[in-house]
Coordinates of C-alpha atoms and ligand atoms in Angstrom, one line a residue:
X80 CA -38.2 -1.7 -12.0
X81 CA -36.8 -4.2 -9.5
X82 CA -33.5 -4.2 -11.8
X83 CA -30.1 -4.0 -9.9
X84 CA -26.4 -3.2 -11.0
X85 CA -23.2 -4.1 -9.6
X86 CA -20.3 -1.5 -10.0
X87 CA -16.9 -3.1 -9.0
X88 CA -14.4 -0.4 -8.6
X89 CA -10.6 -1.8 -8.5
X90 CA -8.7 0.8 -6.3
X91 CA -4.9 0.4 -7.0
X92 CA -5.6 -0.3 -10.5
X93 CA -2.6 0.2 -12.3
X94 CA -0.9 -2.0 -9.8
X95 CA 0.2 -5.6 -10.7
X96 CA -2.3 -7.4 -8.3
X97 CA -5.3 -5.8 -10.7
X98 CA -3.5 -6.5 -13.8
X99 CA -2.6 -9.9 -13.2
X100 CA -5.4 -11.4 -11.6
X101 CA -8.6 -9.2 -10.2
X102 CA -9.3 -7.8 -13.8
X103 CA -8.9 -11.1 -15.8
X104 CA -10.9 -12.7 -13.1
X105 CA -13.6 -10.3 -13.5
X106 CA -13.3 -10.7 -17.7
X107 CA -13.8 -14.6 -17.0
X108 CA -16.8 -14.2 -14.9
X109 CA -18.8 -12.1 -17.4
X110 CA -17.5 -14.6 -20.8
X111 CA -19.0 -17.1 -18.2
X112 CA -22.6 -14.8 -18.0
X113 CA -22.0 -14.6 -13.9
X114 CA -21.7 -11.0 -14.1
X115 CA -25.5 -9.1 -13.6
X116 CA -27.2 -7.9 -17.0
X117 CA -25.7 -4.2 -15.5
X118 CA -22.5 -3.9 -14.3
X119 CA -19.6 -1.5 -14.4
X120 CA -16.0 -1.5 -13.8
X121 CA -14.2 1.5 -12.7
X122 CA -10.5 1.5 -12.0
X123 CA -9.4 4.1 -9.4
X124 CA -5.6 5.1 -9.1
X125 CA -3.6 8.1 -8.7
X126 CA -1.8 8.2 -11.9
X127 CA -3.7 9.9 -15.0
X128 CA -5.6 7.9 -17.5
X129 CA -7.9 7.5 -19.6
X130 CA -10.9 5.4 -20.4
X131 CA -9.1 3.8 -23.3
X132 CA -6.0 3.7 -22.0
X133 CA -7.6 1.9 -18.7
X134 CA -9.3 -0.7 -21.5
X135 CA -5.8 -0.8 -23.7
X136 CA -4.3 -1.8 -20.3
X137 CA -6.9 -4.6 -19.2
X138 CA -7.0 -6.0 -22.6
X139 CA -3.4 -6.6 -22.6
X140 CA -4.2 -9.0 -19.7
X141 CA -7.1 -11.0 -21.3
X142 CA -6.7 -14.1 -23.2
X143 CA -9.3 -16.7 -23.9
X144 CA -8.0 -19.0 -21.8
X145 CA -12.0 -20.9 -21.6
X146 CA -12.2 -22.3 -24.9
X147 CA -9.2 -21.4 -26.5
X148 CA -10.6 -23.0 -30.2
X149 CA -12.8 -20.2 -30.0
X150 CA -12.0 -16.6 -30.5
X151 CA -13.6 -14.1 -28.1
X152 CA -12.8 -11.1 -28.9
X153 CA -16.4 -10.0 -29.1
X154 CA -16.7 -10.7 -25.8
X155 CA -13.2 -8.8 -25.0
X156 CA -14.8 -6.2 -26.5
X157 CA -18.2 -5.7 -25.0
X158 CA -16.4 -6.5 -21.7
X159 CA -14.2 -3.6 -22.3
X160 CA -16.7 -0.9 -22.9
X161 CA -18.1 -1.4 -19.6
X162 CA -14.9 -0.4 -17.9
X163 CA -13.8 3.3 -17.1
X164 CA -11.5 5.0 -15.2
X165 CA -11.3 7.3 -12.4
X166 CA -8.1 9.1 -11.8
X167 CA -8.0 10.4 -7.8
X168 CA -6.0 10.5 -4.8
X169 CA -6.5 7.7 -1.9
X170 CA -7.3 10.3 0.6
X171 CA -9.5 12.6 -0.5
X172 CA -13.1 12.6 -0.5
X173 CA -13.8 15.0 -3.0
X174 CA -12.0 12.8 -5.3
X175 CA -14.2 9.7 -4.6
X176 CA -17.3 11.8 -4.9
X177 CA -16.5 12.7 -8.3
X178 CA -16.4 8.9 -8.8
X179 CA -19.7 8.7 -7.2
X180 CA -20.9 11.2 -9.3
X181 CA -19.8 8.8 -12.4
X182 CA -21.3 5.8 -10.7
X183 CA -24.7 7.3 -10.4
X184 CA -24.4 8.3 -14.1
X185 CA -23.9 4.5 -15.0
X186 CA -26.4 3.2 -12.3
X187 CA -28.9 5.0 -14.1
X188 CA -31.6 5.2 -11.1
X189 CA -31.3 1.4 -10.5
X190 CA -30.8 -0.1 -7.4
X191 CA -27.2 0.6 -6.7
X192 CA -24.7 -2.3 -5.3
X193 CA -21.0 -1.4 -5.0
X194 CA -17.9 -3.6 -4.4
X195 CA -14.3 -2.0 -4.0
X196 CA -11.2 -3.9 -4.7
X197 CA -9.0 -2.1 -2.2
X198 CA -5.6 -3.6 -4.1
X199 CA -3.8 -1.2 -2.3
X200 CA -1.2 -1.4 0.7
X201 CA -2.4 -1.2 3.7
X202 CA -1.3 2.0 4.8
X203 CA -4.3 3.8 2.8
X204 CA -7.3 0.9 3.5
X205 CA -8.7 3.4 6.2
X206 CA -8.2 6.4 4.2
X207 CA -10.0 4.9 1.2
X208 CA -12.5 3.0 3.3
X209 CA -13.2 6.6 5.0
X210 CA -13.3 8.4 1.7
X211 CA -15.3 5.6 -0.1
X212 CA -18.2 5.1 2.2
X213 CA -18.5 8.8 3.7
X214 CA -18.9 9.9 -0.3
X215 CA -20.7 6.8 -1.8
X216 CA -24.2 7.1 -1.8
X217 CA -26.0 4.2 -3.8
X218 CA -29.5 3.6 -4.5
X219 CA -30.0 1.8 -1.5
X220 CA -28.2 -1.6 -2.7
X221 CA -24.9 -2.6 -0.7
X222 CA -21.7 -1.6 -0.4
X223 CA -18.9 -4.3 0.2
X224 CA -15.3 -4.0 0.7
X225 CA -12.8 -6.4 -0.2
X226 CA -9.0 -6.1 1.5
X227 CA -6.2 -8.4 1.0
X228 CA -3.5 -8.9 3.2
X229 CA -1.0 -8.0 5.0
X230 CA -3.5 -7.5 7.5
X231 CA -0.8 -5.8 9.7
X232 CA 2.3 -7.5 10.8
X233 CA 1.4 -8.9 14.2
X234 CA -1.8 -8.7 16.6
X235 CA -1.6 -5.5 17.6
X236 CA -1.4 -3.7 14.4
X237 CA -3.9 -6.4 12.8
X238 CA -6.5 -5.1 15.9
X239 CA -5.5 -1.3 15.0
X240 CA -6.4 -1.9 11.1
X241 CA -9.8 -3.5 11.8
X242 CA -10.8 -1.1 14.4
X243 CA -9.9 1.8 11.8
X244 CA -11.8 0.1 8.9
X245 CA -14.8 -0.1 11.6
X246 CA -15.0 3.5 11.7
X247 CA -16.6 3.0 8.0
X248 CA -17.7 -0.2 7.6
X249 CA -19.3 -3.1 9.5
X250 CA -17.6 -6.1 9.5
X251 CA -20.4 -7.4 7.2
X252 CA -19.1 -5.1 5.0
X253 CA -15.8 -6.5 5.2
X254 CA -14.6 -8.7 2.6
X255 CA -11.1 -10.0 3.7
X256 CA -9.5 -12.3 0.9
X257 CA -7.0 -15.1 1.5
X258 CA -6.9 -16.5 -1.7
X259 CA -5.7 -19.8 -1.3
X260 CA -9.6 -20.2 0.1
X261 CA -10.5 -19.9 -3.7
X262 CA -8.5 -22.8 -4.8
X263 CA -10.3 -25.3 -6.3
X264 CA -8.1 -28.1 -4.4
X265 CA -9.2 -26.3 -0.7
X266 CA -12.4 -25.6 -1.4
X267 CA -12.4 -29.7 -1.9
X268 CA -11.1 -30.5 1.3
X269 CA -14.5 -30.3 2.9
X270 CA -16.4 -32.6 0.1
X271 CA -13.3 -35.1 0.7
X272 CA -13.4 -35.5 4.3
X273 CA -17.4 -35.0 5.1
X274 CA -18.8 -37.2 2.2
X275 CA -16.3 -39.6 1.9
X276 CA -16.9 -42.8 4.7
X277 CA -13.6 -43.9 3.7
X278 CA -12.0 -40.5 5.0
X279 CA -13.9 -38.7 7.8
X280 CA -13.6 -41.4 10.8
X281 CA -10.0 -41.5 10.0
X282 CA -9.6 -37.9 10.5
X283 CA -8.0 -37.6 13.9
X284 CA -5.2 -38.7 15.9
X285 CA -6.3 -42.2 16.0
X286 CA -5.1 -42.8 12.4
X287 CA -2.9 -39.7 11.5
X288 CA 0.7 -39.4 12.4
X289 CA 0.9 -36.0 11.3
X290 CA -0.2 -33.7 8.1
X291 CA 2.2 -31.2 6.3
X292 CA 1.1 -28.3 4.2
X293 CA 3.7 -27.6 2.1
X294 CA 4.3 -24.6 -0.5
X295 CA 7.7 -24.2 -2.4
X296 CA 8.1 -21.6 -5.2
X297 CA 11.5 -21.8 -7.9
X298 CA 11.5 -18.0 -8.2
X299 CA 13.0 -15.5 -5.4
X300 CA 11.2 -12.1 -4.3
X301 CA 12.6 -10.4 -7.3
X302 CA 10.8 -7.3 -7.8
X303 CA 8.8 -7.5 -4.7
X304 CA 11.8 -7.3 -2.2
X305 CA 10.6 -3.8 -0.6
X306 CA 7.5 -5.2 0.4
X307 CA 8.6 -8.9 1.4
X308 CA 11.6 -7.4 3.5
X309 CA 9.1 -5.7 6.0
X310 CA 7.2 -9.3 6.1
X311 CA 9.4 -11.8 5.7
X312 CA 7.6 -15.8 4.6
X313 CA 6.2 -16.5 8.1
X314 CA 3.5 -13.6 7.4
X315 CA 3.9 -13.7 3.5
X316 CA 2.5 -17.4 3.5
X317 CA 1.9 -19.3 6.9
X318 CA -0.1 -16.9 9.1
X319 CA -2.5 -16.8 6.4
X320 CA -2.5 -19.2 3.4
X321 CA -1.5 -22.4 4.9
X322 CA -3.2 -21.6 8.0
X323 CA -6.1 -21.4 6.2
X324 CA -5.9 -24.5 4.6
X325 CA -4.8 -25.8 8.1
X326 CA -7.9 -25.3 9.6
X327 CA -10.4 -26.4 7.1
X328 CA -8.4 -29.6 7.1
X329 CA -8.6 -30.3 11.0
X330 CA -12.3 -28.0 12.0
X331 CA -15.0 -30.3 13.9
X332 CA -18.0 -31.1 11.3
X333 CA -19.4 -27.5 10.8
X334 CA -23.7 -27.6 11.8
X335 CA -24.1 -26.5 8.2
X336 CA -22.3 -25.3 5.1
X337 CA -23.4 -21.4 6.0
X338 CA -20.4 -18.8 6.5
X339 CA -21.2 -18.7 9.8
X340 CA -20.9 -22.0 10.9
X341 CA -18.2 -23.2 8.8
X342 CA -16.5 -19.7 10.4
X343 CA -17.5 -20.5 13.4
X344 CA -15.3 -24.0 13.3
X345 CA -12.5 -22.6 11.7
X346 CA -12.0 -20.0 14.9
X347 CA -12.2 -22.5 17.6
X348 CA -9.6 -24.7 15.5
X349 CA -7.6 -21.9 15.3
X350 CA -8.5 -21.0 19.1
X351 CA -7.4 -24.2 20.1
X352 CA -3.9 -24.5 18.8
X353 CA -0.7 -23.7 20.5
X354 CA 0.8 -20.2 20.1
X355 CA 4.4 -20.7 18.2
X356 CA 7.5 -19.5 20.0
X357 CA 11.6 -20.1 18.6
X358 CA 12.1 -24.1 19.8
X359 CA 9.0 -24.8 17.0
X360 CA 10.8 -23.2 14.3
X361 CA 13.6 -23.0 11.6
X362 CA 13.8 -20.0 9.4
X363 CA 16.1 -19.6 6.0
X364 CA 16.9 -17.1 3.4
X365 CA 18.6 -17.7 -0.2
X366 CA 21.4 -17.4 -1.5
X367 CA 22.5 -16.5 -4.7
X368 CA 23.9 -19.8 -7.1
X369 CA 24.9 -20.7 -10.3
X370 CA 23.9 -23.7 -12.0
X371 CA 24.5 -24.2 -15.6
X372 CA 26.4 -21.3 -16.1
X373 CA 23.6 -19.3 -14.9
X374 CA 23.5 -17.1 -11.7
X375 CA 20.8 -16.9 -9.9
X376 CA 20.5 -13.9 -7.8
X377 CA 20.6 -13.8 -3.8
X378 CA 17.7 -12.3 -1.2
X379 CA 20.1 -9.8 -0.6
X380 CA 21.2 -8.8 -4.0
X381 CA 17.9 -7.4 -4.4
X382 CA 18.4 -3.8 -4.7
X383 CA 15.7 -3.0 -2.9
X384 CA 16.4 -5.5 0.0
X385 CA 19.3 -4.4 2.7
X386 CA 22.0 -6.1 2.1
X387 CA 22.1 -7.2 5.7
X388 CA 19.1 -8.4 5.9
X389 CA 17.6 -11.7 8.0
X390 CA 13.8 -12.0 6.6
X391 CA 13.4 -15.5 6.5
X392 CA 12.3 -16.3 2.4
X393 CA 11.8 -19.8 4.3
X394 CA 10.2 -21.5 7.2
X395 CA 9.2 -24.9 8.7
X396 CA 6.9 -25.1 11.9
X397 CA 5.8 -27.7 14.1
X398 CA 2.2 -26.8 15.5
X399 CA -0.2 -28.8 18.0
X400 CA -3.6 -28.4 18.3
X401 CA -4.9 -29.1 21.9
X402 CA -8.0 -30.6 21.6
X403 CA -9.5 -33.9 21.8
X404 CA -9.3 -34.9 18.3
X405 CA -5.8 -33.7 17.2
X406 CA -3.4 -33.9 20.5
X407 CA -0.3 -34.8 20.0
X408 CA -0.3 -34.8 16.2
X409 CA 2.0 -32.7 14.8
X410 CA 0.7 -30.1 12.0
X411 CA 4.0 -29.3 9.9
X412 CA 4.4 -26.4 7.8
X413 CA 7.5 -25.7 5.2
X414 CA 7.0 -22.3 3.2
X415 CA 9.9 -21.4 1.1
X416 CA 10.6 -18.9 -2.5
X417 CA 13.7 -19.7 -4.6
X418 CA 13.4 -23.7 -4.1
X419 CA 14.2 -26.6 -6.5
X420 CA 10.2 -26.6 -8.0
X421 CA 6.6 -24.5 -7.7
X422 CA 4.4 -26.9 -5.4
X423 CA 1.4 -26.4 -2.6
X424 CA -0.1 -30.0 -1.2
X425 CA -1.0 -31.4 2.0
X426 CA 0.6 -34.8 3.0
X427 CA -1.6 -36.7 5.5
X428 CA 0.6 -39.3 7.0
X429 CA -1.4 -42.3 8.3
X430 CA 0.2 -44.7 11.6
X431 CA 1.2 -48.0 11.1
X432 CA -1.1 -50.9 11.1
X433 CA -1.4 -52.6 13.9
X434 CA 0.5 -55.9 14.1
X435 CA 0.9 -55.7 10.2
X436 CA 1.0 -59.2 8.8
X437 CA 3.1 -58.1 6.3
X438 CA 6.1 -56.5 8.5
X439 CA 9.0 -58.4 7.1
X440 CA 8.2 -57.5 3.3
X441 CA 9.0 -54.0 3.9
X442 CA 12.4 -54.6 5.8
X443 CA 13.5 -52.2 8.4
X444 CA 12.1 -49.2 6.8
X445 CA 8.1 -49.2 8.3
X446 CA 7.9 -45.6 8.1
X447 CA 7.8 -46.7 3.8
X448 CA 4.5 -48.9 4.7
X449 CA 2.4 -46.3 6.3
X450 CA -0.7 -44.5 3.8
X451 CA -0.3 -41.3 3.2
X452 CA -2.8 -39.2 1.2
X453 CA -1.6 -36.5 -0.8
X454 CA -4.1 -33.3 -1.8
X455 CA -1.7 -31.4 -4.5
X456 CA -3.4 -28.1 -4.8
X457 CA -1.1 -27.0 -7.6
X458 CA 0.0 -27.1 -10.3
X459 CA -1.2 -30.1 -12.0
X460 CA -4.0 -30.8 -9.3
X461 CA -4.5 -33.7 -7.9
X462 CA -5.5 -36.2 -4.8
X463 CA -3.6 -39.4 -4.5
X464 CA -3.8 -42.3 -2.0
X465 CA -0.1 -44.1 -1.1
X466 CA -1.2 -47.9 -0.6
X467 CA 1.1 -51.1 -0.2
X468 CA -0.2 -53.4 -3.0
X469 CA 1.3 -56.4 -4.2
X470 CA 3.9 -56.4 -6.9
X471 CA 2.4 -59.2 -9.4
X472 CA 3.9 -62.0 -9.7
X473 CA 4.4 -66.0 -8.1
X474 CA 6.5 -64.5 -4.8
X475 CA 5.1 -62.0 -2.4
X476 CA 6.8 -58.5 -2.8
X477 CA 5.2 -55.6 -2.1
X478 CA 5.3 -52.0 -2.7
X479 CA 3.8 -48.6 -2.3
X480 CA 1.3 -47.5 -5.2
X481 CA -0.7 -44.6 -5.9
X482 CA -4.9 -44.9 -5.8
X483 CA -4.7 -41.5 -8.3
X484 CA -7.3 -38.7 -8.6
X485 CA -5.8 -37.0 -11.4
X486 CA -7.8 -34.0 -12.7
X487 CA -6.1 -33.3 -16.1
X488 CA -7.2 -36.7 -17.1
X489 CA -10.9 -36.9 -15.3
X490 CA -12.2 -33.5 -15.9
X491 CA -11.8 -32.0 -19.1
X492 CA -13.0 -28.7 -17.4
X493 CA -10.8 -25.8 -17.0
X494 CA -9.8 -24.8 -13.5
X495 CA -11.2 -21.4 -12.4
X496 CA -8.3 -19.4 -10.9
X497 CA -9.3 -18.0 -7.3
X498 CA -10.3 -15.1 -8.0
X499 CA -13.1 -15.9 -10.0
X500 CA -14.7 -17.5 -7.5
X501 CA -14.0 -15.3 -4.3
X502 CA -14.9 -12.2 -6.5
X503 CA -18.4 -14.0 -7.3
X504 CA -18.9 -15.1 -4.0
X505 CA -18.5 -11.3 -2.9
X506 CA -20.8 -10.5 -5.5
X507 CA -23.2 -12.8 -4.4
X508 CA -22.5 -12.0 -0.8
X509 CA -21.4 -15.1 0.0
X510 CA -19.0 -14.9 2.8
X511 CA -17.6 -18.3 3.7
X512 CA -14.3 -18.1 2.0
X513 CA -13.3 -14.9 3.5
X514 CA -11.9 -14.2 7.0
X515 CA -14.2 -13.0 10.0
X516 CA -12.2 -10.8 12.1
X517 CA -12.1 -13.2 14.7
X518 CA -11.0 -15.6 12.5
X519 CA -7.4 -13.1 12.0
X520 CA -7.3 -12.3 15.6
X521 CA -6.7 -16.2 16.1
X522 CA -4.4 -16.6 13.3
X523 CA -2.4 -13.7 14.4
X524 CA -2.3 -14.8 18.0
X525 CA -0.9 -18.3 17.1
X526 CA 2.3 -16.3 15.2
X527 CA 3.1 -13.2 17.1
X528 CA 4.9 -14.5 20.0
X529 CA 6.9 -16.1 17.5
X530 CA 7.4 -13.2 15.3
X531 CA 8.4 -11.1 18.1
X532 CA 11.3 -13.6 19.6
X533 CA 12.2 -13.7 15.6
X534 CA 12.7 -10.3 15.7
X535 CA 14.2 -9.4 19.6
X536 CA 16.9 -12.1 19.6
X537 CA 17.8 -11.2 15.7
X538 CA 17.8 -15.1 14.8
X539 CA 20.0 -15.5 11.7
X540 CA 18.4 -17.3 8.9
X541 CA 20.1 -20.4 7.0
X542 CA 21.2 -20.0 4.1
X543 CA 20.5 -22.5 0.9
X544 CA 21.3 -22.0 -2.3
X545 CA 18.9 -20.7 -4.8
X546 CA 17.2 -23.7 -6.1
X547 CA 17.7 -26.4 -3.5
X548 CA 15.8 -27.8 -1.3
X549 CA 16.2 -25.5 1.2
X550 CA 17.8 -25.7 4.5
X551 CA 18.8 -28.9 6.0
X552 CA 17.6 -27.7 9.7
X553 CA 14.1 -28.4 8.4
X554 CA 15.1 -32.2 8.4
X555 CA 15.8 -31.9 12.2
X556 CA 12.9 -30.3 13.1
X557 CA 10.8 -32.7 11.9
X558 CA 12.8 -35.5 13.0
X559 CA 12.1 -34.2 16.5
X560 CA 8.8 -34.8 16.0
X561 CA 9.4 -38.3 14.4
X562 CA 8.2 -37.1 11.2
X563 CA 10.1 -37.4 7.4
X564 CA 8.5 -34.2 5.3
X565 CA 6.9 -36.1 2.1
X566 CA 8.2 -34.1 -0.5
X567 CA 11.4 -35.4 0.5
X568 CA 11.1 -39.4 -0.9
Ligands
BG6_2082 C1 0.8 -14.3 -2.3 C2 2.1 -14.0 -1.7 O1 -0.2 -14.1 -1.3 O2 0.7 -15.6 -2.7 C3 3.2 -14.3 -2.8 O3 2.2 -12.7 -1.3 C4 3.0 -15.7 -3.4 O4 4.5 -14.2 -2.2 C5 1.6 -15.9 -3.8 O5 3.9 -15.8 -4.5 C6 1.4 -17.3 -4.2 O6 0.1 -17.5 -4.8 P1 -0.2 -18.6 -5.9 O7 -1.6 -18.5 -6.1 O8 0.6 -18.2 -7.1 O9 0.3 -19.8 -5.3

C-alpha cells in the first residue's frame, strides 16, 4: 500500500546514445540508492533480442567508475536483473501494448510511474509518443517523456514537432534534454554569480567587456557524418548547448530557484537578444592533414558525407542582448570538431580600470591587464580568476596570476556525468534543467534567419586543417568587436 515504481523504458536502445551514456547513467544512480526500492528498465528497439542479451549489452557499458578500489559487481548484477527487453516497431501500437502488458506484469498492482527515453531521431518522436501514450495505461502514476535534440532544424519545423508531440502529451509531460544543463560546471554558474558579493554586481555591462563560450573537440564527425551533414555545428552545438549556458550566465535574478521562474528568465534573456544574420558570423569545415606521419581524415572524406559538401564543422558568432543590463556587450561563441584540443569554458572578460595607477608596468599591451574569469566546464573542471599581482621582489613588476578553483585538488568527489542528474531530476520531476517549449521557440528564433541566409546564398566554409585552431576569419570577427578570443593567449 502507498508503494510506487518507476519503469524507465530506453526507446532506441541498441543505439549508441543508450549504450554510452543513458544506461550507465541509470546503473550509477541505483549503485548510488537514487533509484526507487521498484524500478524496472525496459529497452525498446526494433532489432530482436533477448533479455540477456539486452543485460550482456548493458554490462559491457558499466564499470565502477564510483569507487574504483571497490568491486561492484554485485551491484552490476542486481542492477542487471531488473532490466528486460522489448523488441517492437516505432509505429505501431500493438507493439507498445505488448510492452504495456510486460510493464503491468512488473508493476505488480503498484502505483505505476513511467519515463521513456525516446533516444531515437526525430523523425519517429510522434509516432512513438502516439503509440506510447494511446497504449500505456499505468496505475494512475505519471507518464513523462524525455526527447533530445535535434529539435528540428529551424523554427518552423521545431513548431511542427512540438505541436505533433502535443497531440499526446502535455508539455508537462515533456522532458526536453540539453545536456550541457547537467554539467556540473553550469549547473554552478547560478551559485557563482547569485551568492558570491564579489561576482553578481559585476555582472553587467558596467564591468564586462564581453564573455565567450567556447567548445572545441580534437576529433572530426567520424561515424556520425550522415546525421551531422543535415545539421551542420551552428544547430549541432550553438542553438542549443552554448545557448543554454548563454543564458543562465546573463538571466536577471530568477524570483526563486523553481523551474518556473528560473525558465521564466532564461526566455526573456533569450527573448531579448538579437536574431543572428551572415555579417555576425564565420563558418568553417576541416580538412584532412597529416601530422607526424599520420593522416587525419577530412569532413568530406567521410563516406557518408557528400563530397561537396559546405556544413560548417565550425562557427564563431557575435551576439547582443538588448536590454538594460547587457547592451552593447558582445556575447562570442566559437563551436568547432577536429581542433587542436577537447575544451568547453566561458571567458568573462572584465574592462579596464579606470585610470589604473599602474598603466606603465604593463606597456602598450592593456588589453593583458584586464581580469578575466574563466569557468572551464571540461575536462579537468575548473573556475579561475586572471589578476595582476606583483611579481616579488625589490622593483615593481607585475604580472597576470591565476586566483584557482581547481576541483581535482579540492574535492575528492567524483563528478557525476549529466545524465545522472537530468535522468534523476526527471525522475523526481524536477524540470528546471530541461527546455520549456517557449524556451526553444526563442532559441530557434535567434538562429533561423541565420541558418536560412547560410543556406540561400550557399556560403562556403573555411577550411582549416584537422587539428588547428581553426579558421583565421574567427580572429577578425572578434576583432570587429574589439575583442581577442581567450583561448587564444
Ligand atoms: C552532442 C553533439 O550534443 O554533444 C555532439 O551532438 C558533441 O556532436 C556532444 O560531440 C558533446 O558533448 P560532451 O558532453 O561530450 O561535451
Amino acid at each position: 500500500e502507498g508503494e510506487s515504481t518507476v519503469s524507465i523504458t530506453v526507446v532506441g536502445a541498441s543505439g549508441d546514445l543508450a549504450k554510452k551514456k543513458i544506461f550507465p547513467a541509470l546503473f550509477a544512480l541505483f549503485y548510488e540508492g537514487c533509484l526507487p526500492k521498484h524500478f524496472t528498465i525496459f529497452g525498446y528497439a526494433r532489432s530482436k533480442m533477448t533479455d540477456q542479451e539486452l543485460r550482456n549489452l548493458i554490462s559491457g557499458t558499466l564499470t565502477c567508475r564510483i569507487d574504483q578500489r571497490e568491486s561492484c559487481d554485485d551491484k552490476i548484477d542486481k542492477f542487471l536483473k531488473n532490466c528486460f527487453y522489448h523488441s517492437g516497431q516505432y509505429n505501431s501500437e500493438a507493439d507498445f501494448k505488448q510492452l504495456d502488458a510486460k510493464l503491468k506484469v512488473h508493476e505488480g498492482g503498484r502505483l505505476a510511474n513511467r519515463l521513456f527515453y525516446l533516444s531515437i531521431p526525430p523523425n519517429i518522436f510522434i509516432d512513438v509518443a502516439r503509440c506510447a501514450s494511446r497504449s500505456s495505461s499505468p496505475a494512475k502514476g505519471w507518464t513523462r517523456v524525455i526527447v533530445e535534440k535535434p529539435f528540428g532544424r529551424d523554427s518552423e519545423s521545431s513548431a511542427e514537432l512540438t505541436t505533433g508531440l502535443k497531440q499526446f502529451l502535455s508539455e508537462e509531460q515533456i522532458y526536453r534534454i540539453d545536456h550541457y544543463l547537467g554539467k556540473e560546471l553550469v549547473e554552478n554558474l547560478s551559485v557563482l554569480r547569485f551568492s558570491n558579493l564579489v561576482f553578481e554586481p559585476l555582472w553587467s555591462r558596467q564591468y564586462i567587456r564581453n564573455v565567450q563560450f567556447l567548445f572545441s573537440e580534437d576529433f572530426g564527425t567520424e561515424g556520425r557524418g550522415g546525421y551531422f551533414d543535415n545539421y551542420g555545428i551552428i544547430r549541432d552545438i550553438m542553438q542549443n548547448h552554448l545557448l543554454q549556458m548563454l543564458a543562465l550566465f546573463a538571466m536577471e535574478p530568477p524570483v526563486s530557484l523553481d523551474a518556473e521562474d528560473i525558465r521564466n528568465e532564461k526566455v526573456k534573456v533569450l527573448r531579448s537578444m538579437r536574431a543572428l544574420h551572415l555579417e555576425d558570423i564565420v563558418v568553417g569545415q576541416y580538412k584532412s592533414h597529416v601530422r607526424g606521419g599520420v593522416k587525419y581524415p577530412g569532413y568530406t572524406d567521410d563516406k557518408t558525407v557528400p563530397s561537396n559538401s559546405i556544413t560548417p564543422t565550425f562557427a564563431a558568432a557575435a551576439l547582443f542582448i538588448d536590454n538594460a543590463r547587457w547592451d552593447g556587450v558582445p556575447f562570442l561563441m566559437k563551436a568547432g570538431k577536429a581542433l587542436h584540443n577537447r575544451r568547453t569554458e566561458i571567458r568573462v572578460q572584465f574592462r579596464h580600470v579606470p585610470g589604473n595607477l599602474y598603466k606603465r608596468s604593463f606597456g602598450t599591451d592593456l588589453d593583458q591587464a584586464t581580469n578575466e574569469l574563466v569557468i572551464r566546464v571540461q575536462p579537468d573542471e575548473a573556475i579561475y580568476l586572471k589578476i595582476n599581482n606583483k611579481i616579488p621582489g625589490l622593483g615593481m613588476r607585475l604580472d597576470r596570476s591565476n586566483l584557482n578553483l581547481h576541483y581535482a585538488d579540492r574535492y575528492s568527489r567524483e563528478i557525476p556525468d549529466a545524465y545522472e542528474r537530468l535522468l534523476l531530476d526527471a525522475v523526481e520531476g524536477e524540470r528546471r534543467l530541461f527546455i520549456r517549449s517557449d524556451e526553444l521557440d526563442a532559441a530557434w528564433a535567434i538562429f533561423t534567419p541565420l541558418l536560412k541566409e547560410l543556406e540561400l546564398r550557399k556560403v562556403a566554409p573555411e577550411l582549416y586543417p584537422y587539428g588547428s585552431r581553426g579558421p583565421v576569419g574567427a580572429h577578425y570577427l572578434a576583432a570587429k568587436y574589439n575583442v581577442r578570443w581567450g583561448d587564444m593567449n
